[in-house]
Coordinates of C-alpha atoms in Angstrom, one line a residue:
Chain A
X1 CA -0.1 0.1 0.1
X2 CA 2.7 2.4 0.9
X3 CA 5.0 1.4 -2.0
X4 CA 1.7 1.9 -4.6
X5 CA 1.3 5.5 -3.0
X6 CA 4.6 6.4 -2.8
X7 CA 4.5 5.0 -7.0
X8 CA 1.0 7.0 -7.2
X9 CA 1.9 10.5 -6.2
X10 CA 6.0 10.4 -7.9
X11 CA 3.6 9.6 -11.2
X12 CA 1.6 12.6 -10.8
X13 CA 4.7 14.5 -9.6
X14 CA 6.4 13.3 -13.2
X15 CA 3.4 14.1 -15.2
X16 CA 3.0 17.4 -12.9
X17 CA 6.8 18.3 -13.8
X18 CA 6.5 18.0 -17.1
X19 CA 3.5 19.7 -17.7
X20 CA 5.2 22.8 -16.1
X21 CA 8.2 22.2 -18.1
X22 CA 6.2 22.6 -21.1
X23 CA 3.6 24.9 -20.2
X24 CA 6.6 27.3 -19.8
X25 CA 7.7 27.3 -23.1
X26 CA 3.7 26.9 -24.6
X27 CA 2.9 30.3 -23.0
X28 CA 6.5 32.2 -24.1
X29 CA 5.3 31.2 -27.4
X30 CA 2.0 32.1 -27.5
X31 CA 2.5 35.8 -25.8
X32 CA 5.1 36.3 -28.1
X33 CA 2.9 35.6 -31.0
X34 CA 0.4 38.1 -29.3
X35 CA 3.2 40.2 -28.6
X36 CA 3.4 41.2 -32.5
X37 CA -0.2 42.7 -32.8
X38 CA 0.6 45.6 -32.0
X39 CA 2.0 45.9 -36.0
X40 CA -0.9 44.3 -37.4
X41 CA -3.9 46.6 -38.5
X42 CA -7.2 44.2 -38.0
X43 CA -10.2 44.3 -40.4
X44 CA -13.2 47.2 -39.6
X45 CA -15.0 46.3 -36.5
X46 CA -12.3 44.1 -35.1
X47 CA -12.6 44.5 -30.7
X48 CA -9.5 46.1 -29.0
X49 CA -6.2 43.6 -29.3
X50 CA -6.5 41.4 -25.8
X51 CA -10.6 40.9 -27.3
X52 CA -9.7 39.9 -30.5
X53 CA -6.7 37.7 -29.7
X54 CA -9.0 36.1 -27.6
X55 CA -12.1 36.0 -29.7
X56 CA -10.6 35.2 -33.4
X57 CA -10.9 32.0 -34.5
X58 CA -8.4 32.3 -37.2
X59 CA -11.1 30.7 -40.1
X60 CA -10.4 33.5 -42.6
X61 CA -14.2 34.0 -43.6
X62 CA -13.8 37.4 -43.4
X63 CA -10.7 37.2 -45.8
X64 CA -12.8 35.3 -48.0
X65 CA -15.7 37.9 -47.8
X66 CA -13.2 40.8 -49.0
X67 CA -13.6 41.2 -52.8
X68 CA -10.8 43.0 -52.8
X69 CA -8.7 40.1 -51.2
X70 CA -7.3 43.5 -49.1
X71 CA -7.4 40.9 -45.8
X72 CA -4.1 38.1 -45.4
X73 CA -3.9 35.8 -43.1
X74 CA -0.9 35.5 -41.3
X75 CA 1.4 33.0 -41.8
X76 CA 4.1 31.0 -39.6
X77 CA 7.1 33.4 -39.6
X78 CA 5.1 36.7 -40.4
X79 CA 6.2 38.8 -37.7
X80 CA 2.4 38.8 -36.9
X81 CA -0.2 36.5 -34.3
X82 CA -0.3 33.0 -36.7
X83 CA -3.8 32.8 -38.8
X84 CA -5.5 36.3 -37.9
X85 CA -6.1 38.5 -40.3
X86 CA -4.8 41.7 -41.7
X87 CA -3.5 44.1 -44.2
X88 CA -0.8 46.1 -45.9
X89 CA -2.3 49.2 -47.2
X90 CA 0.9 49.9 -48.8
X91 CA -0.3 46.9 -51.5
X92 CA -3.6 46.4 -50.7
X93 CA -5.6 48.9 -48.9
X94 CA -9.2 49.1 -47.4
X95 CA -11.8 50.4 -50.3
X96 CA -14.2 50.7 -47.0
X97 CA -17.2 49.0 -48.9
X98 CA -20.7 50.6 -47.9
X99 CA -22.0 47.1 -46.8
X100 CA -18.8 45.7 -44.7
X101 CA -18.8 42.4 -46.4
X102 CA -16.6 41.2 -44.0
X103 CA -17.9 42.1 -40.9
X104 CA -21.2 39.5 -40.7
X105 CA -19.4 36.0 -42.0
X106 CA -17.2 36.3 -38.3
X107 CA -18.5 33.7 -36.5
X108 CA -17.1 34.8 -33.1
X109 CA -18.1 38.3 -32.9
X110 CA -14.3 39.2 -32.9
X111 CA -15.0 41.7 -35.5
X112 CA -18.4 43.4 -33.7
X113 CA -21.6 43.0 -36.0
X114 CA -22.4 46.0 -34.4
X115 CA -20.7 48.5 -37.1
X116 CA -22.9 49.2 -39.7
X117 CA -21.4 52.2 -40.8
X118 CA -17.8 51.9 -42.2
X119 CA -17.3 56.0 -41.6
X120 CA -17.0 54.1 -37.9
X121 CA -14.3 51.9 -38.6
X122 CA -10.9 52.3 -36.5
X123 CA -8.7 50.0 -38.2
X124 CA -5.4 52.5 -37.4
X125 CA -4.5 55.6 -38.2
X126 CA -2.8 57.9 -41.1
X127 CA 0.5 59.8 -39.7
X128 CA 2.3 62.0 -41.4
X129 CA 6.2 62.3 -42.4
X130 CA 6.5 66.2 -42.5
X131 CA 10.3 65.2 -43.3
X132 CA 9.9 63.4 -46.9
X133 CA 6.2 64.4 -47.6
X134 CA 6.2 66.1 -50.7
X135 CA 3.7 68.7 -49.6
X136 CA 5.6 69.7 -46.5
X137 CA 8.3 69.6 -48.3
X138 CA 6.8 72.5 -51.1
X139 CA 5.5 71.0 -53.4
X140 CA 2.3 70.6 -54.8
X141 CA 1.1 67.0 -54.0
X142 CA -1.6 66.4 -51.7
X143 CA -2.3 63.4 -53.4
X144 CA -3.8 61.7 -49.9
X145 CA -6.3 64.2 -49.3
X146 CA -7.8 63.8 -52.8
X147 CA -7.8 59.5 -52.3
X148 CA -9.7 59.8 -48.4
X149 CA -12.9 58.6 -48.8
X150 CA -13.1 60.5 -45.7
X151 CA -12.5 63.9 -47.1
X152 CA -12.0 66.6 -45.8
X153 CA -12.2 65.2 -42.4
X154 CA -9.6 62.6 -41.7
X155 CA -7.2 64.7 -43.8
X156 CA -7.5 68.5 -44.0
X157 CA -5.2 70.4 -46.0
X158 CA -3.9 73.8 -44.4
X159 CA -2.0 76.8 -45.7
X160 CA 1.8 77.2 -44.0
X161 CA 4.3 79.4 -44.6
X162 CA 6.6 78.5 -47.4
X163 CA 9.9 79.9 -45.8
X164 CA 10.8 82.8 -48.6
X165 CA 8.5 81.9 -50.9
X166 CA 5.2 84.1 -51.3
X167 CA 3.6 81.5 -52.0
X168 CA 2.0 79.4 -49.3
X169 CA 2.6 76.1 -49.1
X170 CA -0.5 73.2 -48.3
X171 CA 0.2 70.7 -46.3
X172 CA -1.8 68.0 -45.4
X173 CA -3.0 67.0 -41.9
X174 CA -4.6 63.8 -40.5
X175 CA -7.3 64.3 -37.9
X176 CA -7.4 61.1 -35.5
X177 CA -11.4 61.6 -34.9
X178 CA -12.1 61.3 -38.5
X179 CA -9.6 58.6 -39.5
X180 CA -10.8 55.1 -40.3
X181 CA -7.2 53.8 -40.8
X182 CA -8.5 52.2 -44.6
X183 CA -4.9 53.5 -46.1
X184 CA -5.6 54.4 -49.5
X185 CA -3.7 57.4 -48.8
X186 CA -0.5 54.9 -48.3
X187 CA -1.1 53.1 -51.3
X188 CA -0.9 55.9 -53.3
X189 CA 1.3 58.4 -51.8
X190 CA 3.8 59.3 -54.4
X191 CA 7.0 59.0 -53.0
X192 CA 9.3 55.8 -53.1
X193 CA 8.5 54.9 -49.4
X194 CA 5.1 56.0 -48.3
X195 CA 5.8 59.7 -46.4
X196 CA 1.7 59.0 -45.0
X197 CA 1.4 55.4 -43.2
X198 CA -0.9 54.0 -41.3
X199 CA -0.7 52.5 -38.3
X200 CA -2.0 51.0 -35.1
X201 CA -2.9 54.5 -32.8
X202 CA -1.4 52.6 -30.0
X203 CA 2.2 53.3 -31.4
X204 CA 1.5 56.9 -32.2
X205 CA -1.2 58.5 -30.4
X206 CA -0.6 60.6 -27.1
X207 CA -3.4 61.7 -24.5
X208 CA -2.5 65.0 -22.4
X209 CA -4.6 63.6 -19.6
X210 CA -8.1 64.8 -17.9
X211 CA -6.4 68.0 -16.1
X212 CA -5.6 70.4 -19.2
X213 CA -8.0 72.5 -19.5
X214 CA -6.7 74.9 -23.6
X215 CA -8.7 78.0 -21.8
X216 CA -8.7 79.2 -25.6
X217 CA -11.0 77.1 -26.6
X218 CA -14.6 78.0 -26.5
X219 CA -15.6 74.4 -25.6
X220 CA -12.9 74.1 -22.6
X221 CA -13.3 77.4 -21.5
X222 CA -13.2 77.1 -16.7
X223 CA -14.3 79.8 -14.5
X224 CA -12.0 80.7 -11.5
X225 CA -13.4 77.9 -9.5
X226 CA -12.7 76.0 -12.3
X227 CA -16.8 75.4 -13.0
X228 CA -17.8 75.2 -17.1
X229 CA -17.6 78.2 -18.7
X230 CA -21.1 79.7 -19.1
X231 CA -22.3 79.3 -22.6
X232 CA -22.1 83.0 -24.6
X233 CA -25.6 84.0 -25.3
X234 CA -24.7 85.1 -28.5
X235 CA -22.6 83.5 -31.1
X236 CA -19.2 85.2 -32.0
X237 CA -20.1 83.9 -35.3
X238 CA -22.8 86.5 -35.6
X239 CA -21.0 89.1 -34.4
X240 CA -18.0 89.3 -37.4
X241 CA -20.4 88.3 -40.1
X242 CA -18.7 89.8 -43.4
X243 CA -20.1 93.1 -44.6
X244 CA -18.6 92.5 -48.2
X245 CA -20.0 91.0 -51.1
X246 CA -18.8 87.3 -51.8
X247 CA -15.6 86.7 -53.3
X248 CA -14.0 89.9 -52.7
X249 CA -10.6 89.9 -50.6
X250 CA -7.7 92.3 -51.2
X251 CA -7.0 91.4 -54.4
X252 CA -9.8 92.0 -56.4
X253 CA -10.2 95.7 -54.1
X254 CA -11.5 98.4 -55.8
X255 CA -12.8 97.0 -59.2
X256 CA -15.8 98.2 -60.3
X257 CA -17.5 94.8 -62.3
Chain B
X1 CA -7.5 7.8 -16.5
X2 CA -6.1 6.0 -19.5
X3 CA -6.0 2.4 -21.1
X4 CA -1.9 1.3 -20.5
X5 CA -2.6 -2.1 -22.1
X6 CA 0.8 -3.0 -24.5
X7 CA -0.2 -4.2 -28.0
X8 CA 1.3 -7.6 -27.8
X9 CA 0.3 -8.3 -24.3
X10 CA -2.4 -10.7 -25.9
X11 CA -0.1 -13.2 -28.0
X12 CA 2.7 -12.9 -24.8
X13 CA -0.2 -14.0 -22.7
X14 CA -1.0 -17.3 -25.0
X15 CA -4.0 -16.1 -25.1
X16 CA -4.4 -17.6 -28.7
X17 CA -7.3 -19.4 -29.1
X18 CA -6.3 -23.8 -29.3
X19 CA -8.0 -26.0 -32.3
X20 CA -8.5 -22.9 -34.8
X21 CA -5.6 -22.2 -37.6
X22 CA -4.2 -19.6 -37.3
X23 CA -3.8 -17.9 -41.0
X24 CA -1.4 -14.7 -41.7
X25 CA -3.1 -11.8 -44.0
X26 CA -2.4 -12.4 -47.6
X27 CA -2.7 -9.4 -50.1
X28 CA -4.8 -10.0 -52.0
X29 CA -3.2 -10.5 -56.3
X30 CA -5.7 -8.6 -58.3
X31 CA -6.2 -5.2 -58.7
X32 CA -9.5 -5.2 -57.3
X33 CA -9.2 -6.9 -54.7
X34 CA -6.3 -4.6 -53.7
X35 CA -8.8 -1.9 -54.0
X36 CA -11.7 -3.7 -52.2
X37 CA -8.8 -4.2 -49.2
X38 CA -7.9 -0.4 -49.6
X39 CA -11.4 0.6 -49.7
X40 CA -11.8 2.7 -46.1
X41 CA -7.9 4.2 -47.0
X42 CA -8.7 5.4 -50.1
X43 CA -12.3 6.5 -48.9
X44 CA -10.1 8.6 -45.8
X45 CA -7.7 9.8 -48.7
X46 CA -10.9 11.1 -50.5
X47 CA -12.7 12.9 -47.7
X48 CA -9.3 14.5 -46.1
X49 CA -8.6 16.1 -49.5
X50 CA -12.4 16.9 -50.2
X51 CA -12.4 19.0 -47.6
X52 CA -9.3 20.7 -48.2
X53 CA -10.3 21.1 -51.6
X54 CA -13.5 22.5 -51.0
X55 CA -12.3 25.0 -48.1
X56 CA -9.2 25.9 -50.5
X57 CA -11.8 26.3 -54.0
X58 CA -14.2 28.5 -52.0
X59 CA -11.2 30.3 -50.6
X60 CA -8.8 30.8 -53.8
X61 CA -11.5 30.6 -57.0
X62 CA -14.4 31.6 -54.5
X63 CA -16.7 28.4 -55.8
X64 CA -20.4 28.8 -55.2
X65 CA -22.8 26.9 -55.8
X66 CA -26.3 28.5 -55.8
X67 CA -24.8 32.3 -55.4
X68 CA -23.6 30.8 -52.3
X69 CA -20.1 30.0 -51.0
X70 CA -19.7 26.1 -51.3
X71 CA -17.3 25.8 -47.9
X72 CA -16.1 29.3 -46.3
X73 CA -13.4 29.2 -44.0
X74 CA -11.4 26.2 -42.4
X75 CA -11.2 23.7 -39.6
X76 CA -11.1 26.3 -37.0
X77 CA -14.6 27.2 -38.4
X78 CA -16.3 27.3 -41.6
X79 CA -19.8 28.0 -43.1
X80 CA -21.4 25.1 -45.5
X81 CA -23.7 27.0 -48.3
X82 CA -23.7 30.2 -45.7
X83 CA -26.3 28.3 -43.9
X84 CA -25.1 25.6 -41.9
X85 CA -22.2 27.1 -39.4
X86 CA -19.3 24.6 -37.9
X87 CA -16.3 25.0 -35.8
X88 CA -13.9 23.2 -34.1
X89 CA -15.5 22.6 -30.3
X90 CA -12.2 22.0 -28.3
X91 CA -11.4 26.0 -30.0
X92 CA -14.1 27.1 -28.8
X93 CA -14.0 25.6 -25.0
X94 CA -10.1 27.3 -25.3
X95 CA -12.4 30.2 -26.3
X96 CA -14.7 30.3 -23.5
X97 CA -11.9 30.0 -20.9
X98 CA -10.4 33.1 -21.7
X99 CA -14.1 34.6 -20.2
X100 CA -15.3 35.7 -23.8
X101 CA -17.9 35.8 -24.8
X102 CA -18.7 34.3 -28.5
X103 CA -21.4 34.9 -30.8
X104 CA -24.0 32.2 -31.0
X105 CA -23.1 31.5 -35.1
X106 CA -19.7 29.9 -33.4
X107 CA -21.4 28.1 -30.9
X108 CA -24.1 26.3 -33.0
X109 CA -20.8 25.6 -35.2
X110 CA -19.1 24.0 -31.8
X111 CA -22.3 22.3 -30.9
X112 CA -22.6 20.6 -34.2
X113 CA -19.5 19.4 -35.1
X114 CA -19.4 18.0 -30.9
X115 CA -22.7 16.1 -31.6
X116 CA -21.6 14.6 -35.0
X117 CA -18.7 13.2 -33.5
X118 CA -20.2 12.6 -30.1
X119 CA -23.2 10.5 -31.4
X120 CA -21.3 9.1 -34.5
X121 CA -17.8 9.9 -35.9
X122 CA -16.3 9.1 -32.5
X123 CA -12.5 9.8 -33.1
X124 CA -13.3 9.8 -36.6
X125 CA -11.8 13.5 -37.1
X126 CA -8.5 11.9 -36.5
X127 CA -8.0 9.7 -39.0
X128 CA -10.6 10.7 -41.4
X129 CA -10.5 14.6 -41.7
X130 CA -7.6 16.1 -40.1
X131 CA -4.5 16.7 -42.6
X132 CA -2.3 16.0 -40.4
X133 CA -2.8 12.7 -40.3
X134 CA -2.3 12.5 -43.8
X135 CA 1.4 13.2 -42.8
X136 CA 1.7 11.1 -39.8
X137 CA 0.7 8.5 -42.0
X138 CA 3.3 9.0 -44.6
X139 CA 5.9 8.8 -41.7
X140 CA 4.3 5.7 -40.1
X141 CA 4.0 4.5 -43.3
X142 CA 8.6 5.5 -44.3
X143 CA 8.9 4.2 -40.4
X144 CA 8.0 0.7 -41.5
X145 CA 9.7 0.6 -44.7
X146 CA 12.8 1.7 -43.6
X147 CA 12.6 -0.4 -39.7
X148 CA 13.2 2.8 -37.6
X149 CA 13.7 1.1 -34.0
X150 CA 11.6 3.2 -31.3
X151 CA 14.4 5.7 -30.2
X152 CA 12.4 6.6 -26.8
X153 CA 9.2 5.3 -25.0
X154 CA 6.8 7.9 -24.7
X155 CA 3.3 7.2 -22.4
X156 CA -0.3 8.1 -24.3
X157 CA -1.3 9.9 -21.5
X158 CA 1.2 12.6 -22.4
X159 CA -1.3 14.1 -24.5
X160 CA -4.1 13.8 -21.9
X161 CA -1.1 16.0 -20.2
X162 CA -1.3 18.6 -23.4
X163 CA -5.0 19.1 -23.5
X164 CA -5.4 19.7 -19.4
X165 CA -2.5 21.9 -20.1
X166 CA -3.7 23.9 -23.5
X167 CA -6.9 24.8 -21.0
X168 CA -5.4 26.0 -18.0
X169 CA -3.1 28.1 -20.2
X170 CA -6.4 29.1 -22.4
X171 CA -7.5 30.4 -18.8
X172 CA -4.0 31.7 -18.1
X173 CA -2.8 33.7 -20.8
X174 CA -6.3 34.9 -22.0
X175 CA -6.0 33.4 -25.7
X176 CA -6.0 30.1 -27.2
X177 CA -3.2 28.6 -26.1
X178 CA -3.6 25.5 -28.4
X179 CA -5.2 27.4 -31.1
X180 CA -2.4 29.8 -31.2
X181 CA 0.5 27.4 -32.4
X182 CA -2.1 24.5 -33.7
X183 CA 0.5 22.5 -36.1
X184 CA -3.3 21.7 -37.0
X185 CA -4.2 25.0 -37.6
X186 CA -1.6 26.2 -39.1
X187 CA -1.4 23.1 -41.9
X188 CA -4.7 23.4 -43.1
X189 CA -5.3 27.3 -43.0
X190 CA -1.4 27.6 -45.2
X191 CA -3.0 25.5 -47.6
X192 CA -6.5 27.2 -47.7
X193 CA -5.3 30.8 -47.7
X194 CA -1.2 30.2 -48.4
X195 CA 2.0 29.0 -47.2
X196 CA 4.5 30.4 -44.6
X197 CA 6.7 28.8 -41.6
X198 CA 3.6 26.7 -40.6
X199 CA 4.7 24.0 -42.5
X200 CA 8.6 23.8 -40.8
X201 CA 6.2 22.8 -38.0
X202 CA 4.2 19.9 -40.0
X203 CA 8.2 18.7 -41.4
X204 CA 8.6 19.0 -38.0
X205 CA 6.0 16.1 -37.2
X206 CA 7.0 14.3 -40.0
X207 CA 10.0 13.7 -38.8
X208 CA 9.5 13.4 -34.7
X209 CA 7.2 10.4 -36.2
X210 CA 9.5 8.9 -38.8
X211 CA 12.4 8.7 -36.5
X212 CA 11.9 9.4 -32.9
X213 CA 8.5 8.0 -31.6
X214 CA 6.1 5.7 -33.3
X215 CA 2.9 7.1 -33.8
X216 CA 4.4 10.1 -32.0
X217 CA 2.3 13.2 -33.0
X218 CA -1.0 11.6 -33.2
X219 CA -0.9 9.0 -30.8
X220 CA 1.2 10.3 -28.0
X221 CA 1.1 14.3 -28.2
X222 CA -2.0 15.9 -29.8
X223 CA -4.2 17.3 -27.5
X224 CA -7.1 17.7 -30.4
X225 CA -7.0 14.2 -30.9
X226 CA -6.9 13.6 -26.9
X227 CA -10.2 16.1 -26.5
X228 CA -11.8 13.9 -29.5
X229 CA -10.5 10.7 -27.2
X230 CA -13.3 11.9 -24.5
X231 CA -15.7 13.6 -27.0
X232 CA -16.2 10.7 -29.0
X233 CA -15.7 7.4 -26.3
X234 CA -19.9 7.1 -26.1
X235 CA -20.2 7.4 -29.7
X236 CA -22.6 4.6 -32.2
X237 CA -20.9 4.0 -34.7
X238 CA -18.2 0.8 -33.3
X239 CA -15.5 -1.4 -34.9
X240 CA -17.9 -5.1 -34.1
X241 CA -15.7 -7.5 -33.1
X242 CA -16.9 -11.0 -33.6
X243 CA -15.3 -13.1 -31.4
X244 CA -16.1 -17.0 -32.5
X245 CA -13.8 -16.3 -35.9
X246 CA -11.6 -15.0 -34.1
X247 CA -7.9 -16.8 -34.1
X248 CA -5.8 -14.1 -32.1
X249 CA -3.7 -13.7 -35.4
X250 CA -3.2 -9.8 -34.0
X251 CA -3.0 -9.0 -37.7
X252 CA -5.1 -5.8 -36.4
X253 CA -2.8 -5.3 -33.7
X254 CA 0.1 -4.7 -35.7
X255 CA -1.8 -2.1 -38.1
X256 CA -3.7 -0.7 -35.3
X257 CA -2.1 3.5 -35.0
X258 CA -3.6 3.0 -31.1
X259 CA -3.2 -0.7 -30.5
X260 CA -4.3 -0.8 -27.0
X261 CA -8.0 -0.1 -28.5
X262 CA -7.9 -3.7 -29.6
X263 CA -7.7 -5.6 -26.3
X264 CA -9.1 -9.1 -27.0
X265 CA -10.6 -9.8 -23.8
X266 CA -12.5 -6.6 -23.9
X267 CA -13.7 -6.7 -27.0
X268 CA -14.8 -10.2 -26.5
X269 CA -16.6 -9.2 -23.7
X270 CA -18.6 -6.7 -25.1
X271 CA -18.7 -7.7 -29.2
X272 CA -17.4 -4.7 -30.0
X273 CA -14.2 -2.1 -29.3
X274 CA -15.1 0.3 -26.9
X275 CA -12.4 2.5 -26.2
X276 CA -12.8 6.4 -27.4
X277 CA -8.5 6.1 -28.8
X278 CA -10.1 4.2 -31.9
X279 CA -9.8 6.6 -34.5
X280 CA -12.5 4.5 -36.7
X281 CA -9.8 4.2 -39.3
X282 CA -10.7 0.9 -40.6
X283 CA -7.4 -0.6 -40.9
X284 CA -8.0 -3.3 -38.6
X285 CA -11.2 -4.8 -40.7
X286 CA -9.5 -4.9 -44.0
X287 CA -6.6 -6.6 -42.7
X288 CA -8.7 -9.2 -41.0
X289 CA -8.3 -12.5 -42.6
X290 CA -11.0 -13.9 -40.6
X291 CA -13.5 -11.4 -41.5
X292 CA -14.2 -11.0 -37.4
X293 CA -14.0 -7.2 -37.6
X294 CA -16.3 -4.4 -39.3
X295 CA -18.1 -1.3 -39.0
X296 CA -21.4 -1.3 -37.1
X297 CA -24.1 0.4 -34.8
X298 CA -24.1 0.1 -30.8
X299 CA -27.5 -1.0 -30.5
X300 CA -27.1 -3.5 -33.9
X301 CA -24.1 -4.7 -32.3
X302 CA -25.9 -5.1 -28.9
X303 CA -29.1 -6.1 -30.4
X304 CA -26.2 -9.2 -32.3
X305 CA -24.7 -10.4 -28.8
X306 CA -28.3 -10.7 -27.4
X307 CA -29.2 -13.2 -30.1
X308 CA -25.7 -14.8 -30.1
X309 CA -26.2 -15.4 -25.6
X310 CA -29.9 -17.0 -26.8
X311 CA -28.6 -19.3 -29.0
X312 CA -25.7 -20.2 -26.6
X313 CA -27.8 -21.3 -23.7
X314 CA -30.5 -23.4 -26.0
X315 CA -29.7 -27.0 -26.2
X316 CA -28.6 -28.0 -29.3

């Protein structure tokens, strides 16, 4: 009896030790795979990365449904979490189909079916390398602005002084609030290496924190006791309504039409 | 927890039947006879390649029937004709252990597949569907040809530990632990959606099975196989065993990839192979020189046993 008990305990300990060793290696492998996730751009409607990693069953039905073959399934050794769907905008961007065909086939809910408006998708965030952007260098380009499906919101073009030239530069600016991360801009960028790229917002996006108040903005104005400022009774826009005829400025002043 | 019967115990224990000539298996001479003998092998390869081809064609060429994708997805989760969802119940179980709420499609799909194997299929996923079986069968065939000796012994219970571990790690790491590194999923995914380094894992399995441990992956390590051992242990489709004609030539034990399931004492007692480890590959059925083995349904086997025992009790 004593010998059998001893044998049983030893066998169990051996099995458990083997399982523990295997478990260490195994969990290291899984964690390493999961850590690559920050590089992957996910299909529209993808849950936050931790939930996505847990819920994606890697069946590829989203990739099958994509009419542009945008979505790829990561192979082993591709520096993306094995088997998960991703896309590379410089090769094939997301064309933002209005009916979002990739989301309904997802059987697990890793792609949230609550996404009905493709403009609300947040696959990534476009960032501009101002040192290599043609527009920021003073040339006329603005290709990213033209191809942007959320034109005028996700990317705007602003004027900017052009050093000693009399003409202004027209520089593109990305607004994270509206950028879906579709990557049409990255694909269209004419530079040798794209000067505008879509990346996981976590890699580039800062956060100022709750304690800052931008007092010069109307919505951020605060009073002495740190309460919200009272809304002005008369909107400022009305007060400075232009009295000139539309289209009049310093260049055509004084000309009699 | 696990049957540890040694395959050759039956003969070593002097379990041969007295009074019957022991004939060994002789391969048929004619082509038709050979094809008939390979019937389950041919059927298994047809289903294995057929399923892969349907996945591949749907993903690569957009195969459709009546405007619906034929079979979209892969073995982890799929949808047949845009209607019937299917999912790997083991992968879904791991995902549920990460405490995430899954959509009903995948839950229904997992229930369909689990129900099929629990009621009819048993562990036939391993022999009839799993693409890794193609690799390990090739390795086993070559191993027999080259007469490779065992490098080391491995307990078949290791796969149960792997099963427990994959469930525990899923809960701990928050992702489906086996599904994330499963060479099975890597293989069918990379066949369906494009090849990558996952195929090196398959090469590893091939070499392991060929040179290290006989039936190493499918028979000793694979937690998915272990899952189906447990899930299919009450299946209705079984290999029937006719003790009256069996001569204990042990040809079946020699070809069986899970030889411990052919425990003659138990099989004679129940009239069938009862272990959930049986993959329903049919090798034993086609090799048996006495036709003592055949596929049958459990209720029919029980009825047959009942009739046989009644006949035995009746005075001659």
